[in-house]
Amino acid sequence: MGQKPFIRLVMCAIAATASGNSLAEVRLTNDFPGGGYVSAYTLATGSSYTDATLAECSRARGRQNEPSVAVNPRNIQVIIGSSNDYCGVYNDGEDADGAPIPSGPIWLGYYRSENAGVSFRSSLVPGYPDDTSPYAALARVRTASSGDPVIAWDGHGRVFMGSESSGDPAGSPKTFGDVWVARFDNPDGENGNTLNDGKRFLGSTVIGKGSSAPNLLGVFHDKTALEADRTGGRCDGNVYFAWARFTGGRISNIYFSRSVDHGETWSHPMNLTARQGNLQDPDISVTGNGNVYVTYDVGARQNGQPDGVEIVKSTDCGKTFGPSTLVTTYVPYNAQDISDSGGLARDCGDFSEHCQSGYTFFRRTTSTRSTADQYDATNEWVYIIYDATKPGTEVGTGTTYGSLSPGLGSQSGVYFLRYDGATGTHTSPKLIDGQSTGHQVFPDISADGGVLHALWWDSRLDPCYSPTRPIGNCADRTTVPSLDVWGVMSADHGTTWANLTRLTSVTSNPNYEQFSGRTVPFAGDYLWITSMGAFSFGAWTDWRNTVAGVDQREVASEDNDRADVHQCRTQLPSGAFTGDTCPRAGGLDQNIYGSNTP
């Protein structure tokens, strides 16, 4: 068996290209004067088009988080990235006090590299509000915002970009909670120059609709996953989409849909977990024989379920799935505190977001990612990675902050195991890196072409690290730069790991209060890595360009957490403060960076 002949040729090209690549970082989100956003229509056709949203995105210095990135398996020079992109938020004029109005769209970025990730051109997936390009009519989505971007290539020059979406274009409190997939191809056809793969927008299709209830009540779809079959076999070209479906009672199940016509139409959503609840973070893997696997996180708050990772399997190209199997249990790491109002809080900041411990920290919970090597014709292996509490590191925090429960903290690490779909057995979960200092957060893994690549956020350089405190928090309640991205590779299917490398040249502060009116931090819920053989590229959220500052609404003695960002507010005669009149001055400058990885 072994590798398919065309894959051998691809691997040779990868080796020749990868040998000359460095680990230099690159910015995917060029939302600053001198950078700029270009319409996806212009990128594909060369015809000029712009609008108010693109103009705003070219000067915004705004927020981006939750990146995804995918390398073209036909030509590794082409990499597509995305994120939750807030660059167009302030494109709607100013209020009576001169503060720009934050009512523009949050949308999926479309970041394109044609030089193996050395540089990117920034754009948006068509269909955002204000998009009147010829592509806009092809985007049949009904929502005013989108997020949780996921990306997958097939083996024929097509790239697919999935999203969950909310926000009523009419401005009502409704949160639609739809999920949809956009599709792009090569404008010159499958036999055209592969440098143009994934460039022409073909349209977007809604796969599941929410119930349009206010404030995330009713049915709401979230936590997306996307994969395409690139095996060249019986299921080649199929596209698979999974997500978590929440109801008003906060019960969540994993749903799945497939497309057999390159993303144009999709099967009726199928509940893969009807006998369970409180499930999140699905991920899809396709093994070399075309079998489809979906992993997901199981929460312990429903039906006596343990915290852990489960998996379901399809042997008929995603048409049906067998029963779920619990692969492993773990001790979760869920940052939490008690808010000043007495409720449980997943993140903490200022004012209504303040918590009793006095710490400032971003949301983070244990999450699972998985993948398979679609070019491995011998093994039916699924590679699973997750971040969880290291047993034995549990410690009382002396405050209301905790990672296991309020007042009980721990250290988190990245674990790996290899699941054999043919036998249902798996290797024992093991730490990829046994670093004794710092937390490891939000890992991801990629496998195509015989080499495993992984990355994660890492706080080993946090000068205030303690398992009793959130990342980047000191004992005096100040915050400090504390997060880097580290990467590693394995040439023996995860038995051993090598080339542990720090990918970031700048340690940044993830606790800047850039959200909810500059009151609380948000880092997103994942990083991303993509690969073909020895070539790999990772992307992450980064704060190196954020401009720190003073929140004029605070009394100096009240808050010295060093998490405030630059903003401009004036106190009115009533005692109230204006909105931020300088949101483009760098206080919101959260970006997506990336680089080659080991």
Coordinates of C-alpha atoms in Angstrom, one line a residue:
M1 CA 0.0 0.0 0.0
G2 CA 1.9 3.1 1.3
Q3 CA 1.5 6.6 0.0
K4 CA -0.4 7.3 -3.3
P5 CA 1.9 8.2 -6.2
F6 CA 0.7 11.8 -6.6
I7 CA 1.3 12.3 -2.9
R8 CA 5.0 11.3 -3.3
L9 CA 5.4 14.0 -5.8
V10 CA 3.7 16.6 -3.5
M11 CA 6.0 15.5 -0.6
C12 CA 9.1 16.1 -2.7
A13 CA 8.0 19.6 -3.6
I14 CA 7.2 20.2 0.1
A15 CA 10.6 19.1 1.2
A16 CA 12.3 21.4 -1.3
T17 CA 10.2 24.4 -0.3
A18 CA 10.2 23.8 3.5
S19 CA 14.0 23.5 3.7
G20 CA 14.3 27.2 2.9
N21 CA 11.6 28.4 5.2
S22 CA 12.3 30.2 8.5
L23 CA 10.1 30.6 11.5
A24 CA 9.6 34.4 10.9
E25 CA 6.2 35.6 12.1
V26 CA 3.7 37.3 9.7
R27 CA 0.6 39.3 10.3
L28 CA -2.6 37.9 8.6
T29 CA -4.9 40.9 9.6
N30 CA -3.6 44.0 7.9
D31 CA -6.3 46.4 9.3
F32 CA -4.1 49.5 9.6
P33 CA -3.1 52.4 7.4
G34 CA -0.5 51.2 5.0
G35 CA -2.0 47.7 5.1
G36 CA -5.6 47.5 4.0
Y37 CA -8.4 45.1 3.1
V38 CA -9.3 44.2 -0.4
S39 CA -12.5 42.7 -1.7
A40 CA -12.5 39.0 -2.3
Y41 CA -14.1 39.9 -5.6
T42 CA -11.1 42.1 -6.5
L43 CA -8.7 39.4 -5.4
A44 CA -10.4 36.9 -7.7
T45 CA -11.1 39.0 -10.8
G46 CA -8.8 42.0 -10.7
S47 CA -11.8 44.3 -11.0
S48 CA -12.0 47.2 -8.6
Y49 CA -14.6 47.2 -5.8
T50 CA -14.7 48.6 -2.3
D51 CA -17.3 49.7 0.2
A52 CA -17.6 51.3 3.6
T53 CA -16.8 48.1 5.5
L54 CA -13.6 47.5 3.5
A55 CA -12.6 51.1 3.9
E56 CA -13.1 50.9 7.7
C57 CA -11.1 47.6 7.8
S58 CA -8.2 49.4 6.2
R59 CA -7.8 51.8 9.1
A60 CA -9.5 50.0 12.0
R61 CA -6.6 48.6 14.1
G62 CA -9.4 46.5 15.5
R63 CA -9.9 43.1 17.1
Q64 CA -9.5 39.6 15.6
N65 CA -9.5 36.3 17.4
E66 CA -10.2 32.6 17.0
P67 CA -8.1 32.0 13.8
S68 CA -8.3 29.1 11.4
V69 CA -5.8 28.4 8.6
A70 CA -5.5 25.7 5.9
V71 CA -2.8 25.0 3.3
N72 CA -3.7 23.9 -0.2
P73 CA -2.8 20.3 -0.6
R74 CA -2.2 20.8 -4.3
N75 CA 0.1 23.8 -3.8
I76 CA 1.6 24.7 -0.4
Q77 CA 2.2 28.2 -1.7
V78 CA -1.5 28.9 -1.2
I79 CA -2.7 29.3 2.4
I80 CA -6.1 30.6 3.4
G81 CA -6.7 32.0 6.9
S82 CA -9.7 33.4 8.8
S83 CA -10.8 34.7 12.2
N84 CA -13.6 36.5 14.0
D85 CA -12.8 39.9 12.4
Y86 CA -14.1 43.0 14.1
C87 CA -12.4 45.4 11.6
G88 CA -15.7 46.8 10.2
V89 CA -17.4 47.4 13.6
Y90 CA -16.9 51.3 13.5
N91 CA -18.1 52.0 10.0
D92 CA -21.5 53.4 11.0
G93 CA -20.7 57.1 11.8
E94 CA -20.5 58.9 15.2
D95 CA -22.9 59.6 18.0
A96 CA -23.7 63.1 19.3
D97 CA -20.6 63.1 21.5
G98 CA -18.2 62.3 18.6
A99 CA -17.7 58.6 19.5
P100 CA -17.7 56.2 16.6
I101 CA -20.8 53.9 16.8
P102 CA -19.8 50.2 17.2
S103 CA -22.7 48.7 15.2
G104 CA -20.9 47.5 12.1
P105 CA -20.4 43.8 11.3
I106 CA -18.2 41.2 12.9
W107 CA -17.5 38.8 10.1
L108 CA -15.3 36.0 8.8
G109 CA -11.9 37.2 7.5
Y110 CA -10.5 35.8 4.3
Y111 CA -6.7 36.0 4.4
R112 CA -4.8 34.7 1.4
S113 CA -1.2 33.9 0.9
E114 CA 0.4 32.8 -2.4
N115 CA 3.9 32.6 -1.1
A116 CA 3.7 29.8 1.6
G117 CA 2.7 32.2 4.4
V118 CA 5.5 34.8 3.9
S119 CA 2.8 37.5 3.5
F120 CA -1.0 37.7 3.4
R121 CA -3.6 39.9 1.7
S122 CA -6.5 40.6 4.0
S123 CA -10.2 40.4 3.0
L124 CA -13.6 39.3 4.2
V125 CA -15.7 36.3 3.1
P126 CA -18.4 37.8 0.8
G127 CA -21.9 38.4 2.2
Y128 CA -21.2 40.8 5.0
P129 CA -23.6 43.8 5.5
D130 CA -22.7 46.6 3.1
D131 CA -21.3 44.1 0.6
T132 CA -22.7 45.1 -2.8
S133 CA -20.0 43.4 -4.9
P134 CA -21.2 40.9 -7.6
Y135 CA -20.3 38.2 -5.1
A136 CA -22.8 39.4 -2.5
A137 CA -25.9 37.9 -4.2
L138 CA -24.3 34.5 -4.0
A139 CA -24.0 34.6 -0.2
R140 CA -27.4 33.4 0.9
V141 CA -27.0 34.1 4.6
R142 CA -29.4 36.0 6.7
T143 CA -27.3 37.2 9.6
A144 CA -25.5 40.5 10.5
S145 CA -22.4 38.9 12.1
S146 CA -20.5 35.7 11.9
G147 CA -17.8 33.8 13.9
D148 CA -16.2 30.5 14.8
P149 CA -14.5 30.2 11.4
V150 CA -13.3 26.8 10.2
I151 CA -11.6 25.9 6.9
A152 CA -11.0 22.8 4.8
W153 CA -9.6 22.1 1.3
D154 CA -10.6 19.2 -0.9
G155 CA -8.1 17.8 -3.4
H156 CA -9.5 19.6 -6.4
G157 CA -8.7 23.3 -5.8
R158 CA -11.8 24.0 -3.7
V159 CA -11.7 25.6 -0.2
F160 CA -14.6 25.7 2.2
M161 CA -15.1 28.1 5.0
G162 CA -17.7 27.4 7.8
S163 CA -19.3 29.7 10.3
E164 CA -21.8 30.2 13.1
S165 CA -23.7 33.4 12.8
S166 CA -26.0 35.6 14.9
G167 CA -27.3 39.1 14.9
D168 CA -30.4 40.4 13.2
P169 CA -29.7 42.7 10.2
A170 CA -32.8 44.7 11.3
G171 CA -31.1 45.4 14.6
S172 CA -33.5 43.5 16.9
P173 CA -32.2 41.6 20.0
K174 CA -32.7 38.3 18.1
T175 CA -29.7 36.0 17.8
F176 CA -30.4 33.8 14.8
G177 CA -27.8 31.1 15.6
D178 CA -27.4 29.8 12.0
V179 CA -24.5 27.8 10.7
W180 CA -23.4 28.0 7.1
V181 CA -20.5 27.1 4.7
A182 CA -19.0 29.3 2.0
R183 CA -17.2 27.7 -1.0
F184 CA -14.5 28.9 -3.3
D185 CA -12.8 27.3 -6.3
N186 CA -10.2 28.0 -9.0
P187 CA -11.6 30.4 -11.6
D188 CA -9.8 28.5 -14.3
G189 CA -11.2 25.2 -13.3
E190 CA -9.6 22.2 -11.6
N191 CA -6.9 22.0 -14.3
G192 CA -6.0 25.7 -13.9
N193 CA -2.9 27.1 -12.3
T194 CA -3.0 25.8 -8.7
L195 CA -1.8 29.2 -7.4
N196 CA -5.4 30.3 -8.1
D197 CA -7.0 27.5 -6.1
G198 CA -9.7 28.7 -3.6
K199 CA -9.9 32.2 -5.1
R200 CA -13.3 32.4 -6.8
F201 CA -16.3 32.7 -4.5
L202 CA -19.2 30.4 -5.5
G203 CA -21.7 31.1 -2.7
S204 CA -22.7 30.3 0.9
T205 CA -25.3 27.8 2.0
V206 CA -27.1 27.8 5.4
I207 CA -27.0 24.2 6.8
G208 CA -28.9 24.8 10.1
K209 CA -31.1 27.6 11.2
G210 CA -31.5 28.8 14.8
S211 CA -34.8 29.9 16.3
S212 CA -34.2 33.6 16.1
A213 CA -34.8 34.1 19.8
P214 CA -33.3 37.0 21.8
N215 CA -30.1 36.7 23.8
L216 CA -29.1 33.2 22.7
L217 CA -32.3 31.6 24.0
G218 CA -34.1 29.0 21.9
V219 CA -32.1 27.0 19.4
F220 CA -28.6 28.3 18.8
H221 CA -25.8 26.7 16.8
D222 CA -22.2 27.1 17.8
K223 CA -18.7 25.5 18.0
T224 CA -18.2 24.5 14.3
A225 CA -16.0 21.9 12.6
L226 CA -15.3 21.3 8.9
E227 CA -13.4 18.7 6.9
A228 CA -13.3 17.5 3.3
D229 CA -12.3 14.1 1.9
R230 CA -9.0 14.4 0.0
T231 CA -8.2 10.7 -0.1
G232 CA -8.9 10.1 -3.8
G233 CA -11.0 7.2 -2.8
R234 CA -14.7 6.2 -2.5
C235 CA -15.7 9.4 -0.6
D236 CA -13.3 11.8 -2.3
G237 CA -14.7 15.3 -2.5
N238 CA -17.3 14.9 0.2
V239 CA -17.5 17.8 2.6
Y240 CA -18.4 17.3 6.3
F241 CA -19.7 19.9 8.8
A242 CA -20.4 19.4 12.6
W243 CA -21.4 21.8 15.4
A244 CA -22.9 22.0 18.8
R245 CA -26.6 22.7 18.9
F246 CA -27.7 24.5 22.1
T247 CA -31.3 24.9 23.3
G248 CA -32.8 27.5 25.7
G249 CA -32.2 25.0 28.5
R250 CA -28.5 25.1 27.7
I251 CA -28.5 21.4 26.7
S252 CA -26.1 20.9 23.8
N253 CA -25.7 18.0 21.3
I254 CA -23.4 17.4 18.4
Y255 CA -25.0 17.7 14.9
F256 CA -23.6 16.7 11.6
S257 CA -24.3 17.3 7.9
R258 CA -22.5 16.3 4.7
S259 CA -22.4 17.5 1.1
V260 CA -21.8 15.2 -1.9
D261 CA -21.9 18.1 -4.4
H262 CA -18.9 20.2 -3.3
G263 CA -20.8 22.2 -0.7
E264 CA -23.7 23.4 -2.8
T265 CA -26.3 21.4 -1.0
W266 CA -26.2 19.6 2.4
S267 CA -28.0 16.7 4.1
H268 CA -30.6 17.2 6.8
P269 CA -28.7 17.8 10.1
M270 CA -28.2 14.6 12.1
N271 CA -28.0 14.4 15.9
L272 CA -25.0 12.2 16.6
T273 CA -25.5 12.2 20.4
A274 CA -29.2 11.9 21.1
R275 CA -28.7 10.1 24.4
Q276 CA -26.3 12.7 25.9
G277 CA -26.1 16.4 26.7
N278 CA -23.7 19.2 27.5
L279 CA -21.4 18.4 24.6
Q280 CA -19.1 20.8 22.8
D281 CA -16.0 21.3 20.6
P282 CA -16.7 18.7 17.8
D283 CA -13.8 18.0 15.4
I284 CA -13.9 15.9 12.2
S285 CA -11.2 13.5 11.0
V286 CA -11.1 11.5 7.7
T287 CA -8.8 8.5 7.6
G288 CA -7.1 7.3 4.5
N289 CA -9.8 4.7 3.8
G290 CA -12.5 7.4 3.8
N291 CA -14.0 6.7 7.2
V292 CA -15.2 9.7 9.1
Y293 CA -14.7 10.3 12.8
V294 CA -16.2 13.1 15.0
T295 CA -14.7 13.7 18.4
Y296 CA -16.2 16.0 21.0
D297 CA -15.9 17.1 24.7
V298 CA -18.2 15.6 27.2
G299 CA -19.2 17.7 30.3
A300 CA -19.9 16.1 33.6
R301 CA -23.0 18.1 34.4
Q302 CA -25.5 15.9 32.6
N303 CA -26.7 12.3 33.1
G304 CA -23.8 11.4 35.3
Q305 CA -21.4 11.8 32.4
P306 CA -17.6 12.0 33.1
D307 CA -15.4 14.8 31.8
G308 CA -13.7 13.4 28.7
V309 CA -13.4 12.8 25.0
E310 CA -15.8 10.7 23.0
I311 CA -15.8 9.6 19.4
V312 CA -18.3 8.4 16.8
K313 CA -17.5 6.7 13.5
S314 CA -19.0 6.5 10.0
T315 CA -18.0 3.8 7.5
D316 CA -20.4 5.0 4.7
C317 CA -18.9 8.5 3.9
G318 CA -20.8 10.3 6.7
K319 CA -24.2 9.0 5.8
T320 CA -24.7 7.2 9.1
F321 CA -22.7 6.9 12.3
G322 CA -22.3 4.2 14.9
P323 CA -22.7 4.6 18.7
S324 CA -20.4 6.9 20.6
T325 CA -17.3 5.6 22.5
L326 CA -15.6 7.2 25.5
V327 CA -12.0 7.4 24.5
T328 CA -10.6 8.9 27.7
T329 CA -11.5 10.9 30.8
Y330 CA -9.6 13.9 32.1
V331 CA -9.6 16.4 34.9
P332 CA -10.7 19.6 33.2
Y333 CA -9.2 23.1 33.6
N334 CA -12.0 25.7 33.6
A335 CA -11.0 29.2 34.7
Q336 CA -13.7 30.5 37.0
D337 CA -14.5 33.0 39.7
I338 CA -17.4 34.5 41.7
S339 CA -18.7 37.7 40.2
D340 CA -19.5 40.7 42.5
S341 CA -23.1 39.8 42.0
G342 CA -22.6 36.3 43.4
G343 CA -22.8 34.2 40.2
L344 CA -20.2 32.0 38.7
A345 CA -18.0 33.9 36.1
R346 CA -15.8 32.4 33.3
D347 CA -13.9 35.7 32.8
C348 CA -13.3 38.8 34.9
G349 CA -12.5 42.4 34.4
D350 CA -14.0 45.8 35.5
F351 CA -17.3 47.3 36.5
S352 CA -20.1 44.7 35.9
E353 CA -17.4 42.2 34.9
H354 CA -15.5 42.5 38.2
C355 CA -15.0 39.4 40.3
Q356 CA -14.4 38.9 44.0
S357 CA -10.8 37.7 43.7
G358 CA -9.8 41.0 41.9
Y359 CA -8.1 39.1 39.1
T360 CA -8.5 40.0 35.4
F361 CA -8.5 37.0 33.1
F362 CA -9.9 35.7 29.8
R363 CA -12.2 32.8 29.2
R364 CA -10.6 29.4 28.9
T365 CA -11.8 25.8 29.3
T366 CA -10.5 22.4 28.4
S367 CA -10.9 21.7 24.7
T368 CA -10.3 18.8 22.4
R369 CA -9.0 18.8 18.8
S370 CA -8.4 15.8 16.5
T371 CA -7.2 14.9 13.0
A372 CA -6.2 12.0 10.8
D373 CA -3.6 11.6 8.0
Q374 CA -5.7 11.3 4.8
Y375 CA -2.7 10.1 2.9
D376 CA -2.0 7.2 5.2
A377 CA -3.2 4.2 3.3
T378 CA -2.1 1.7 6.0
N379 CA -3.4 2.9 9.4
E380 CA -6.9 4.0 10.5
W381 CA -5.5 6.3 13.2
V382 CA -7.1 9.4 14.7
Y383 CA -4.8 11.8 16.6
I384 CA -6.3 13.5 19.6
I385 CA -4.9 16.4 21.6
Y386 CA -6.4 18.3 24.5
D387 CA -5.5 20.6 27.4
A388 CA -6.4 19.5 30.9
T389 CA -5.4 19.7 34.6
K390 CA -2.3 17.8 35.4
P391 CA -3.2 15.4 38.2
G392 CA -1.4 16.1 41.4
T393 CA -1.1 19.9 40.7
E394 CA -4.4 20.7 42.5
V395 CA -3.9 23.5 45.1
G396 CA -6.0 25.8 47.2
T397 CA -5.9 29.3 45.7
G398 CA -6.8 31.3 48.9
T399 CA -9.3 33.4 46.8
T400 CA -12.5 32.8 44.9
Y401 CA -10.6 32.1 41.7
G402 CA -10.1 28.5 40.6
S403 CA -9.7 26.1 37.7
L404 CA -11.5 23.1 39.2
S405 CA -14.0 25.0 41.3
P406 CA -13.9 28.4 43.1
G407 CA -10.9 28.3 45.5
L408 CA -9.3 25.2 43.9
G409 CA -6.6 25.8 41.2
S410 CA -4.2 23.6 39.2
Q411 CA -1.7 23.5 36.3
S412 CA -2.8 22.7 32.8
G413 CA -0.8 20.7 30.2
V414 CA -1.3 19.4 26.6
Y415 CA -2.1 15.7 26.3
F416 CA -1.9 13.5 23.2
L417 CA -3.2 10.0 22.3
R418 CA -3.6 8.0 19.2
Y419 CA -6.9 6.2 18.6
D420 CA -7.0 3.2 16.3
G421 CA -10.4 3.2 14.5
A422 CA -9.9 -0.3 13.2
T423 CA -9.6 -1.9 16.6
G424 CA -11.2 0.7 18.9
T425 CA -8.0 0.8 21.0
H426 CA -5.8 3.8 21.9
T427 CA -2.5 4.7 23.4
S428 CA -2.4 6.1 26.9
P429 CA -2.8 9.9 27.1
K430 CA 0.7 11.5 27.6
L431 CA 1.9 15.0 28.0
I432 CA 3.6 16.2 24.9
D433 CA 5.9 18.5 26.9
G434 CA 6.4 18.1 30.6
Q435 CA 7.3 21.7 31.3
S436 CA 7.1 22.2 35.0
T437 CA 6.3 26.0 34.9
G438 CA 3.3 27.6 33.2
H439 CA 0.0 26.6 31.7
Q440 CA -0.5 25.1 28.2
V441 CA -3.8 26.2 26.6
F442 CA -5.9 25.6 23.4
P443 CA -3.7 23.1 21.5
D444 CA -4.2 22.0 17.9
I445 CA -2.8 19.2 15.7
S446 CA -2.3 18.5 12.0
A447 CA -1.2 15.2 10.3
D448 CA -1.5 15.2 6.5
G449 CA 1.5 13.6 4.8
G450 CA 3.2 11.5 7.4
V451 CA 4.3 14.1 10.0
L452 CA 2.4 15.3 13.0
H453 CA 2.6 19.0 13.9
A454 CA 1.1 20.6 17.1
L455 CA 1.0 24.0 18.8
W456 CA -0.5 25.7 21.8
W457 CA -0.5 28.8 23.9
D458 CA 2.1 28.5 26.7
S459 CA 2.7 30.7 29.8
R460 CA 6.1 29.3 30.9
L461 CA 7.6 32.8 30.5
D462 CA 4.9 34.3 32.7
P463 CA 6.9 36.1 35.5
C464 CA 3.9 35.8 37.8
Y465 CA 3.0 32.2 37.1
S466 CA 1.3 30.3 39.9
P467 CA -1.3 27.5 39.7
T468 CA -3.3 29.5 42.2
R469 CA -3.8 32.4 39.8
P470 CA -5.0 33.0 36.2
I471 CA -2.5 33.3 33.4
G472 CA -0.7 36.6 33.5
N473 CA -1.9 37.7 37.0
C474 CA 0.4 38.6 39.8
A475 CA -0.3 38.4 43.5
D476 CA -0.9 42.2 43.6
R477 CA -3.7 41.8 41.0
T478 CA -1.6 43.4 38.2
T479 CA -1.4 41.7 34.8
V480 CA 1.8 41.2 32.8
P481 CA 2.8 39.8 29.3
S482 CA 2.5 36.1 29.8
L483 CA 1.5 34.1 26.6
D484 CA 3.6 32.7 23.8
V485 CA 2.9 30.1 21.2
W486 CA 5.1 26.9 21.1
G487 CA 5.2 24.2 18.5
V488 CA 6.5 20.7 18.1
M489 CA 6.5 17.8 15.6
S490 CA 6.5 14.0 15.5
A491 CA 7.9 11.8 12.7
D492 CA 6.7 8.6 14.3
H493 CA 3.0 9.0 14.6
G494 CA 3.2 10.7 18.0
T495 CA 5.3 8.1 19.8
T496 CA 7.9 10.8 20.4
W497 CA 8.0 14.5 19.9
A498 CA 10.9 16.7 18.8
N499 CA 11.9 20.2 17.8
L500 CA 10.0 22.0 20.6
T501 CA 10.1 25.7 19.5
R502 CA 8.9 29.0 20.7
L503 CA 7.1 30.5 17.7
T504 CA 6.4 34.0 19.1
S505 CA 9.2 36.5 19.4
V506 CA 7.1 38.7 21.7
T507 CA 5.3 37.6 24.9
S508 CA 2.0 39.4 25.0
N509 CA -0.7 40.2 27.5
P510 CA -3.9 38.3 26.9
N511 CA -5.8 40.1 29.6
Y512 CA -6.2 43.5 28.0
E513 CA -9.8 44.6 28.6
Q514 CA -10.9 45.1 24.9
F515 CA -14.5 43.8 25.0
S516 CA -17.9 44.6 26.5
G517 CA -17.1 48.4 26.4
R518 CA -13.4 47.9 27.5
T519 CA -14.3 46.0 30.6
V520 CA -13.2 42.4 30.0
P521 CA -10.6 40.4 28.0
F522 CA -11.4 37.8 25.4
A523 CA -8.8 35.6 23.7
G524 CA -11.1 33.3 21.7
D525 CA -11.4 29.6 22.1
Y526 CA -8.7 28.1 19.8
L527 CA -5.5 28.3 17.8
W528 CA -4.9 26.5 14.5
I529 CA -2.3 24.6 12.7
T530 CA -2.2 23.1 9.1
S531 CA 0.3 21.0 7.3
M532 CA 1.4 18.9 4.3
G533 CA 4.2 16.6 5.1
A534 CA 7.2 18.5 6.6
F535 CA 5.6 21.9 5.8
S536 CA 3.4 23.4 8.5
F537 CA 1.9 26.8 9.4
G538 CA 0.2 27.9 12.6
A539 CA -1.9 30.9 13.5
W540 CA -2.8 32.5 16.8
T541 CA -4.4 35.6 18.4
D542 CA -1.8 38.1 19.5
W543 CA -1.7 41.4 21.5
R544 CA 1.8 42.7 20.7
N545 CA 0.3 45.7 18.8
T546 CA -2.2 46.6 21.6
V547 CA -1.7 50.1 23.0
A548 CA -2.1 50.1 26.8
G549 CA -3.7 53.1 28.5
V550 CA -6.1 54.5 31.1
D551 CA -9.8 54.0 31.5
Q552 CA -11.1 57.5 32.3
R553 CA -14.1 56.0 34.0
E554 CA -12.0 54.5 36.8
V555 CA -10.6 56.2 39.9
A556 CA -6.9 55.6 39.8
S557 CA -6.9 54.0 43.2
E558 CA -9.7 51.6 42.2
D559 CA -7.9 49.7 39.5
N560 CA -4.2 49.2 38.8
D561 CA -4.4 45.9 36.9
R562 CA -2.4 47.2 33.9
A563 CA -5.1 45.6 31.7
D564 CA -6.7 48.9 30.6
V565 CA -6.3 49.8 26.9
H566 CA -5.9 53.2 25.3
Q567 CA -9.3 55.0 25.0
C568 CA -10.6 58.5 24.9
R569 CA -13.6 59.4 27.0
T570 CA -15.0 62.7 28.4
Q571 CA -17.2 63.0 31.5
L572 CA -20.5 64.8 30.8
P573 CA -22.2 67.2 33.2
S574 CA -24.5 64.3 34.1
G575 CA -21.5 62.4 35.5
A576 CA -21.7 59.8 32.7
F577 CA -18.9 59.3 30.2
T578 CA -18.9 59.4 26.5
G579 CA -18.1 56.4 24.4
D580 CA -14.6 55.9 23.2
T581 CA -13.8 58.6 20.7
C582 CA -10.5 57.0 19.5
P583 CA -11.2 53.3 19.0
R584 CA -8.8 53.3 16.0
A585 CA -5.8 54.5 18.1
G586 CA -4.5 51.0 19.0
G587 CA -6.4 50.1 22.2
L588 CA -8.3 47.5 20.3
D589 CA -5.4 46.3 18.2
Q590 CA -5.7 42.5 18.7
N591 CA -4.4 40.6 15.7
I592 CA -3.9 37.3 14.0
Y593 CA -0.2 36.3 13.6
G594 CA 1.2 33.1 12.1
S595 CA 4.4 31.4 11.1
N596 CA 5.9 28.2 9.9
T597 CA 6.1 25.6 12.7
P598 CA 8.4 22.7 13.4

